[in-house]
Amino acid sequence: MQNGEQGAKSKPKVFGIGFQKTGTTTLGVIFDRLGYRTASYHQFRHFAGRDSVSMQEIETEALRLAQEYDAAKDTPWPLLYQSLDRAFPGSKFIHVTRDPDAWITSAVKDFGTHPNAIHQAIYGVPCPAGHEEIWRTRYLRHNEEVQAYFNDRPDDCLSLRLEDGVTFEAVCDFLGEPRVGTGTPRANTRLKKRLKMAWWRLRSRI
């Protein structure tokens, strides 16, 4: 193989397909440390404030964005794992789950009654507060569907529990990458979360 051909060879894309509030920021830190260009929820924020958005619109945008990035995580990427698998053969998927009661508690704390068109498209309701059981049921169904889809493909999908840690060792070994750290990176503290949300609110007004 010529040097030019070696340089042109790209790594498989990797998609985090655990729902929001399952360590997506932590996973993003690991991707960043690996030097991956990572897409997340921010590329879809323009949809959130609309009256409505369809999953078809979201999927079309995601497939376009996935051409430009090495990795992706957070809403709405987890919903699109089958389309991403078809569009990018050989991709790797990382599915992080969390205790469902802890998950819905965290979702309500962060999103409350604030309406969001993307959440409406995913859950059928615009916010978690007051709709806890609907959100919890959708979350559990997603986890079951992912497990069934990748059941006989352990080399393609890594399953992790947030309670056990989203570690450099597990992710890097799964991706065949050198370990760029140890343990679980500390990523989304409450202060960092508040500062990040305030920054995005300010930016949206500019």
PDB file of C-alpha atoms in Angstrom:
ATOM      1  CA  MET A   1       0.000   0.000   0.000  1.00  0.00           C
ATOM      2  CA  GLN A   2       1.329   3.454  -0.917  1.00  0.00           C
ATOM      3  CA  ASN A   3       1.785   6.186   1.689  1.00  0.00           C
ATOM      4  CA  GLY A   4      -0.953   8.246   0.084  1.00  0.00           C
ATOM      5  CA  GLU A   5      -3.382   5.359   0.404  1.00  0.00           C
ATOM      6  CA  GLN A   6      -2.474   4.913   4.068  1.00  0.00           C
ATOM      7  CA  GLY A   7      -3.095   8.589   4.731  1.00  0.00           C
ATOM      8  CA  ALA A   8      -6.464   8.434   3.023  1.00  0.00           C
ATOM      9  CA  LYS A   9      -7.690   5.541   5.159  1.00  0.00           C
ATOM     10  CA  SER A  10     -10.126   6.819   7.782  1.00  0.00           C
ATOM     11  CA  LYS A  11     -11.154   5.370  11.122  1.00  0.00           C
ATOM     12  CA  PRO A  12     -14.638   3.954  11.605  1.00  0.00           C
ATOM     13  CA  LYS A  13     -17.139   6.473  12.856  1.00  0.00           C
ATOM     14  CA  VAL A  14     -18.321   6.045  16.425  1.00  0.00           C
ATOM     15  CA  PHE A  15     -21.749   6.942  17.768  1.00  0.00           C
ATOM     16  CA  GLY A  16     -22.828   7.225  21.391  1.00  0.00           C
ATOM     17  CA  ILE A  17     -26.364   5.871  21.461  1.00  0.00           C
ATOM     18  CA  GLY A  18     -27.241   6.114  25.127  1.00  0.00           C
ATOM     19  CA  PHE A  19     -30.007   8.603  25.864  1.00  0.00           C
ATOM     20  CA  GLN A  20     -29.296  12.044  27.301  1.00  0.00           C
ATOM     21  CA  LYS A  21     -28.399  12.034  31.014  1.00  0.00           C
ATOM     22  CA  THR A  22     -26.406   8.806  30.674  1.00  0.00           C
ATOM     23  CA  GLY A  23     -22.902  10.273  30.715  1.00  0.00           C
ATOM     24  CA  THR A  24     -22.938  11.755  27.228  1.00  0.00           C
ATOM     25  CA  THR A  25     -20.666  14.626  28.266  1.00  0.00           C
ATOM     26  CA  THR A  26     -18.209  12.172  29.789  1.00  0.00           C
ATOM     27  CA  LEU A  27     -18.189  10.180  26.560  1.00  0.00           C
ATOM     28  CA  GLY A  28     -17.583  13.395  24.655  1.00  0.00           C
ATOM     29  CA  VAL A  29     -14.523  14.152  26.805  1.00  0.00           C
ATOM     30  CA  ILE A  30     -13.040  10.800  25.855  1.00  0.00           C
ATOM     31  CA  PHE A  31     -13.776  11.380  22.169  1.00  0.00           C
ATOM     32  CA  ASP A  32     -12.148  14.811  22.392  1.00  0.00           C
ATOM     33  CA  ARG A  33      -9.054  13.376  24.075  1.00  0.00           C
ATOM     34  CA  LEU A  34      -8.811  10.887  21.225  1.00  0.00           C
ATOM     35  CA  GLY A  35      -8.834  13.770  18.767  1.00  0.00           C
ATOM     36  CA  TYR A  36     -12.221  12.946  17.282  1.00  0.00           C
ATOM     37  CA  ARG A  37     -14.355  15.683  15.778  1.00  0.00           C
ATOM     38  CA  THR A  38     -17.536  15.162  17.777  1.00  0.00           C
ATOM     39  CA  ALA A  39     -21.089  16.255  16.998  1.00  0.00           C
ATOM     40  CA  SER A  40     -23.694  16.455  19.751  1.00  0.00           C
ATOM     41  CA  TYR A  41     -26.978  18.144  20.612  1.00  0.00           C
ATOM     42  CA  HIS A  42     -25.667  21.605  19.796  1.00  0.00           C
ATOM     43  CA  GLN A  43     -25.852  21.047  16.035  1.00  0.00           C
ATOM     44  CA  PHE A  44     -29.628  20.576  16.454  1.00  0.00           C
ATOM     45  CA  ARG A  45     -30.435  23.451  18.796  1.00  0.00           C
ATOM     46  CA  HIS A  46     -32.093  25.402  15.982  1.00  0.00           C
ATOM     47  CA  PHE A  47     -34.815  22.728  15.944  1.00  0.00           C
ATOM     48  CA  ALA A  48     -35.515  22.855  19.683  1.00  0.00           C
ATOM     49  CA  GLY A  49     -37.339  26.193  19.775  1.00  0.00           C
ATOM     50  CA  ARG A  50     -39.598  25.478  16.813  1.00  0.00           C
ATOM     51  CA  ASP A  51     -43.268  24.677  17.200  1.00  0.00           C
ATOM     52  CA  SER A  52     -42.557  21.202  15.853  1.00  0.00           C
ATOM     53  CA  VAL A  53     -39.939  19.125  14.078  1.00  0.00           C
ATOM     54  CA  SER A  54     -40.265  15.659  12.569  1.00  0.00           C
ATOM     55  CA  MET A  55     -37.918  12.751  13.121  1.00  0.00           C
ATOM     56  CA  GLN A  56     -37.440  12.694   9.345  1.00  0.00           C
ATOM     57  CA  GLU A  57     -36.077  16.250   9.437  1.00  0.00           C
ATOM     58  CA  ILE A  58     -33.819  15.326  12.329  1.00  0.00           C
ATOM     59  CA  GLU A  59     -32.563  12.197  10.574  1.00  0.00           C
ATOM     60  CA  THR A  60     -31.829  14.061   7.340  1.00  0.00           C
ATOM     61  CA  GLU A  61     -29.784  16.634   9.235  1.00  0.00           C
ATOM     62  CA  ALA A  62     -27.975  13.962  11.254  1.00  0.00           C
ATOM     63  CA  LEU A  63     -26.944  11.974   8.191  1.00  0.00           C
ATOM     64  CA  ARG A  64     -25.607  15.158   6.618  1.00  0.00           C
ATOM     65  CA  LEU A  65     -23.660  16.074   9.759  1.00  0.00           C
ATOM     66  CA  ALA A  66     -22.293  12.562  10.176  1.00  0.00           C
ATOM     67  CA  GLN A  67     -20.402  12.996   6.918  1.00  0.00           C
ATOM     68  CA  GLU A  68     -18.414  15.818   8.552  1.00  0.00           C
ATOM     69  CA  TYR A  69     -17.706  14.367  12.008  1.00  0.00           C
ATOM     70  CA  ASP A  70     -15.792  11.382  13.370  1.00  0.00           C
ATOM     71  CA  ALA A  71     -18.085  10.796  16.342  1.00  0.00           C
ATOM     72  CA  ALA A  72     -21.438  11.850  17.756  1.00  0.00           C
ATOM     73  CA  LYS A  73     -23.332  11.601  21.055  1.00  0.00           C
ATOM     74  CA  ASP A  74     -26.305  13.043  22.959  1.00  0.00           C
ATOM     75  CA  THR A  75     -29.795  13.893  21.669  1.00  0.00           C
ATOM     76  CA  PRO A  76     -30.971  13.095  19.026  1.00  0.00           C
ATOM     77  CA  TRP A  77     -28.193  10.782  17.849  1.00  0.00           C
ATOM     78  CA  PRO A  78     -29.235   7.715  19.901  1.00  0.00           C
ATOM     79  CA  LEU A  79     -32.577   7.497  18.075  1.00  0.00           C
ATOM     80  CA  LEU A  80     -30.840   7.130  14.721  1.00  0.00           C
ATOM     81  CA  TYR A  81     -28.563   4.145  15.310  1.00  0.00           C
ATOM     82  CA  GLN A  82     -30.197   1.961  12.648  1.00  0.00           C
ATOM     83  CA  SER A  83     -29.995   4.637   9.952  1.00  0.00           C
ATOM     84  CA  LEU A  84     -26.400   5.439  10.927  1.00  0.00           C
ATOM     85  CA  ASP A  85     -25.507   1.753  10.848  1.00  0.00           C
ATOM     86  CA  ARG A  86     -26.860   1.459   7.310  1.00  0.00           C
ATOM     87  CA  ALA A  87     -25.333   4.706   6.086  1.00  0.00           C
ATOM     88  CA  PHE A  88     -21.874   4.109   7.587  1.00  0.00           C
ATOM     89  CA  PRO A  89     -21.059   0.387   7.527  1.00  0.00           C
ATOM     90  CA  GLY A  90     -18.330  -0.622   9.941  1.00  0.00           C
ATOM     91  CA  SER A  91     -19.195   2.098  12.458  1.00  0.00           C
ATOM     92  CA  LYS A  92     -18.837   1.523  16.190  1.00  0.00           C
ATOM     93  CA  PHE A  93     -21.616   2.198  18.707  1.00  0.00           C
ATOM     94  CA  ILE A  94     -21.418   2.841  22.452  1.00  0.00           C
ATOM     95  CA  HIS A  95     -24.600   2.339  24.456  1.00  0.00           C
ATOM     96  CA  VAL A  96     -24.536   3.707  28.002  1.00  0.00           C
ATOM     97  CA  THR A  97     -27.490   3.023  30.281  1.00  0.00           C
ATOM     98  CA  ARG A  98     -28.415   4.219  33.748  1.00  0.00           C
ATOM     99  CA  ASP A  99     -30.823   3.216  36.489  1.00  0.00           C
ATOM    100  CA  PRO A 100     -34.199   4.384  35.102  1.00  0.00           C
ATOM    101  CA  ASP A 101     -35.292   6.081  38.327  1.00  0.00           C
ATOM    102  CA  ALA A 102     -32.040   8.037  38.528  1.00  0.00           C
ATOM    103  CA  TRP A 103     -32.333   8.830  34.835  1.00  0.00           C
ATOM    104  CA  ILE A 104     -35.822  10.356  35.001  1.00  0.00           C
ATOM    105  CA  THR A 105     -34.935  12.270  38.170  1.00  0.00           C
ATOM    106  CA  SER A 106     -31.969  13.825  36.371  1.00  0.00           C
ATOM    107  CA  ALA A 107     -34.045  14.597  33.269  1.00  0.00           C
ATOM    108  CA  VAL A 108     -36.734  16.369  35.293  1.00  0.00           C
ATOM    109  CA  LYS A 109     -34.103  18.339  37.202  1.00  0.00           C
ATOM    110  CA  ASP A 110     -32.462  19.554  33.990  1.00  0.00           C
ATOM    111  CA  PHE A 111     -35.400  20.042  31.616  1.00  0.00           C
ATOM    112  CA  GLY A 112     -38.381  20.509  33.937  1.00  0.00           C
ATOM    113  CA  THR A 113     -41.386  21.968  32.138  1.00  0.00           C
ATOM    114  CA  HIS A 114     -39.372  23.693  29.422  1.00  0.00           C
ATOM    115  CA  PRO A 115     -40.856  22.760  26.008  1.00  0.00           C
ATOM    116  CA  ASN A 116     -38.528  21.425  23.343  1.00  0.00           C
ATOM    117  CA  ALA A 117     -39.594  20.383  19.837  1.00  0.00           C
ATOM    118  CA  ILE A 118     -36.922  17.679  19.673  1.00  0.00           C
ATOM    119  CA  HIS A 119     -38.163  16.164  22.919  1.00  0.00           C
ATOM    120  CA  GLN A 120     -41.695  16.310  21.537  1.00  0.00           C
ATOM    121  CA  ALA A 121     -40.579  14.333  18.485  1.00  0.00           C
ATOM    122  CA  ILE A 122     -38.797  11.723  20.604  1.00  0.00           C
ATOM    123  CA  TYR A 123     -41.140  11.276  23.556  1.00  0.00           C
ATOM    124  CA  GLY A 124     -44.469  12.529  22.228  1.00  0.00           C
ATOM    125  CA  VAL A 125     -44.560  15.207  24.954  1.00  0.00           C
ATOM    126  CA  PRO A 126     -42.514  18.423  25.155  1.00  0.00           C
ATOM    127  CA  CYS A 127     -40.919  18.033  28.593  1.00  0.00           C
ATOM    128  CA  PRO A 128     -40.350  15.456  31.351  1.00  0.00           C
ATOM    129  CA  ALA A 129     -41.981  17.208  34.325  1.00  0.00           C
ATOM    130  CA  GLY A 130     -45.565  15.987  34.541  1.00  0.00           C
ATOM    131  CA  HIS A 131     -44.836  13.283  31.954  1.00  0.00           C
ATOM    132  CA  GLU A 132     -42.344  11.191  33.891  1.00  0.00           C
ATOM    133  CA  GLU A 133     -43.813   7.800  33.080  1.00  0.00           C
ATOM    134  CA  ILE A 134     -43.978   8.564  29.355  1.00  0.00           C
ATOM    135  CA  TRP A 135     -40.315   9.555  29.316  1.00  0.00           C
ATOM    136  CA  ARG A 136     -39.280   6.600  31.456  1.00  0.00           C
ATOM    137  CA  THR A 137     -41.144   4.137  29.227  1.00  0.00           C
ATOM    138  CA  ARG A 138     -39.537   5.568  26.064  1.00  0.00           C
ATOM    139  CA  TYR A 139     -36.110   5.396  27.679  1.00  0.00           C
ATOM    140  CA  LEU A 140     -36.551   1.748  28.630  1.00  0.00           C
ATOM    141  CA  ARG A 141     -37.902   0.850  25.196  1.00  0.00           C
ATOM    142  CA  HIS A 142     -34.880   2.409  23.527  1.00  0.00           C
ATOM    143  CA  ASN A 143     -32.505   0.395  25.693  1.00  0.00           C
ATOM    144  CA  GLU A 144     -34.333  -2.843  24.923  1.00  0.00           C
ATOM    145  CA  GLU A 145     -34.386  -2.120  21.179  1.00  0.00           C
ATOM    146  CA  VAL A 146     -30.664  -1.343  21.079  1.00  0.00           C
ATOM    147  CA  GLN A 147     -29.825  -4.538  22.950  1.00  0.00           C
ATOM    148  CA  ALA A 148     -31.937  -6.595  20.563  1.00  0.00           C
ATOM    149  CA  TYR A 149     -30.506  -4.916  17.453  1.00  0.00           C
ATOM    150  CA  PHE A 150     -26.859  -5.503  18.433  1.00  0.00           C
ATOM    151  CA  ASN A 151     -27.436  -8.769  20.282  1.00  0.00           C
ATOM    152  CA  ASP A 152     -25.215 -10.835  17.986  1.00  0.00           C
ATOM    153  CA  ARG A 153     -22.736  -8.038  17.178  1.00  0.00           C
ATOM    154  CA  PRO A 154     -20.562  -7.549  20.289  1.00  0.00           C
ATOM    155  CA  ASP A 155     -17.677  -6.198  18.219  1.00  0.00           C
ATOM    156  CA  ASP A 156     -19.837  -3.360  16.922  1.00  0.00           C
ATOM    157  CA  CYS A 157     -21.562  -2.153  20.098  1.00  0.00           C
ATOM    158  CA  LEU A 158     -20.101  -1.598  23.561  1.00  0.00           C
ATOM    159  CA  SER A 159     -22.616  -1.640  26.413  1.00  0.00           C
ATOM    160  CA  LEU A 160     -21.757   0.264  29.604  1.00  0.00           C
ATOM    161  CA  ARG A 161     -23.592   1.205  32.795  1.00  0.00           C
ATOM    162  CA  LEU A 162     -23.098   4.743  34.047  1.00  0.00           C
ATOM    163  CA  GLU A 163     -22.986   3.446  37.612  1.00  0.00           C
ATOM    164  CA  ASP A 164     -19.941   1.322  36.696  1.00  0.00           C
ATOM    165  CA  GLY A 165     -18.206   4.228  34.984  1.00  0.00           C
ATOM    166  CA  VAL A 166     -17.649   5.383  31.414  1.00  0.00           C
ATOM    167  CA  THR A 167     -13.913   4.852  31.450  1.00  0.00           C
ATOM    168  CA  PHE A 168     -11.032   5.645  29.158  1.00  0.00           C
ATOM    169  CA  GLU A 169      -9.980   2.009  29.374  1.00  0.00           C
ATOM    170  CA  ALA A 170     -13.313   0.575  28.215  1.00  0.00           C
ATOM    171  CA  VAL A 171     -13.878   3.060  25.393  1.00  0.00           C
ATOM    172  CA  CYS A 172     -10.317   3.182  24.075  1.00  0.00           C
ATOM    173  CA  ASP A 173      -9.930  -0.607  24.120  1.00  0.00           C
ATOM    174  CA  PHE A 174     -13.248  -1.046  22.300  1.00  0.00           C
ATOM    175  CA  LEU A 175     -12.201   1.430  19.613  1.00  0.00           C
ATOM    176  CA  GLY A 176      -8.721  -0.040  19.303  1.00  0.00           C
ATOM    177  CA  GLU A 177      -7.194   3.271  20.360  1.00  0.00           C
ATOM    178  CA  PRO A 178      -4.318   3.944  22.774  1.00  0.00           C
ATOM    179  CA  ARG A 179      -5.505   4.721  26.294  1.00  0.00           C
ATOM    180  CA  VAL A 180      -5.404   8.506  26.624  1.00  0.00           C
ATOM    181  CA  GLY A 181      -6.396   8.537  30.277  1.00  0.00           C
ATOM    182  CA  THR A 182      -7.487   6.364  33.156  1.00  0.00           C
ATOM    183  CA  GLY A 183     -10.804   5.906  34.927  1.00  0.00           C
ATOM    184  CA  THR A 184     -13.892   8.009  34.280  1.00  0.00           C
ATOM    185  CA  PRO A 185     -13.196  11.643  33.377  1.00  0.00           C
ATOM    186  CA  ARG A 186     -15.013  14.170  35.537  1.00  0.00           C
ATOM    187  CA  ALA A 187     -17.054  16.077  33.011  1.00  0.00           C
ATOM    188  CA  ASN A 188     -20.482  17.515  33.712  1.00  0.00           C
ATOM    189  CA  THR A 189     -20.509  19.010  37.204  1.00  0.00           C
ATOM    190  CA  ARG A 190     -23.606  21.020  38.099  1.00  0.00           C
ATOM    191  CA  LEU A 191     -21.665  24.301  37.939  1.00  0.00           C
ATOM    192  CA  LYS A 192     -20.277  23.459  34.511  1.00  0.00           C
ATOM    193  CA  LYS A 193     -23.771  22.518  33.368  1.00  0.00           C
ATOM    194  CA  ARG A 194     -25.243  25.850  34.508  1.00  0.00           C
ATOM    195  CA  LEU A 195     -22.428  27.835  32.905  1.00  0.00           C
ATOM    196  CA  LYS A 196     -22.744  25.918  29.638  1.00  0.00           C
ATOM    197  CA  MET A 197     -26.511  26.425  29.460  1.00  0.00           C
ATOM    198  CA  ALA A 198     -26.129  30.149  30.240  1.00  0.00           C
ATOM    199  CA  TRP A 199     -23.536  30.463  27.477  1.00  0.00           C
ATOM    200  CA  TRP A 200     -25.831  28.828  24.918  1.00  0.00           C
ATOM    201  CA  ARG A 201     -28.771  31.031  25.969  1.00  0.00           C
ATOM    202  CA  LEU A 202     -26.606  34.113  25.518  1.00  0.00           C
ATOM    203  CA  ARG A 203     -25.306  32.929  22.166  1.00  0.00           C
ATOM    204  CA  SER A 204     -28.849  32.287  20.897  1.00  0.00           C
ATOM    205  CA  ARG A 205     -29.686  35.949  21.496  1.00  0.00           C
ATOM    206  CA  ILE A 206     -26.770  37.288  19.480  1.00  0.00           C
TER     207      ILE A 206
END
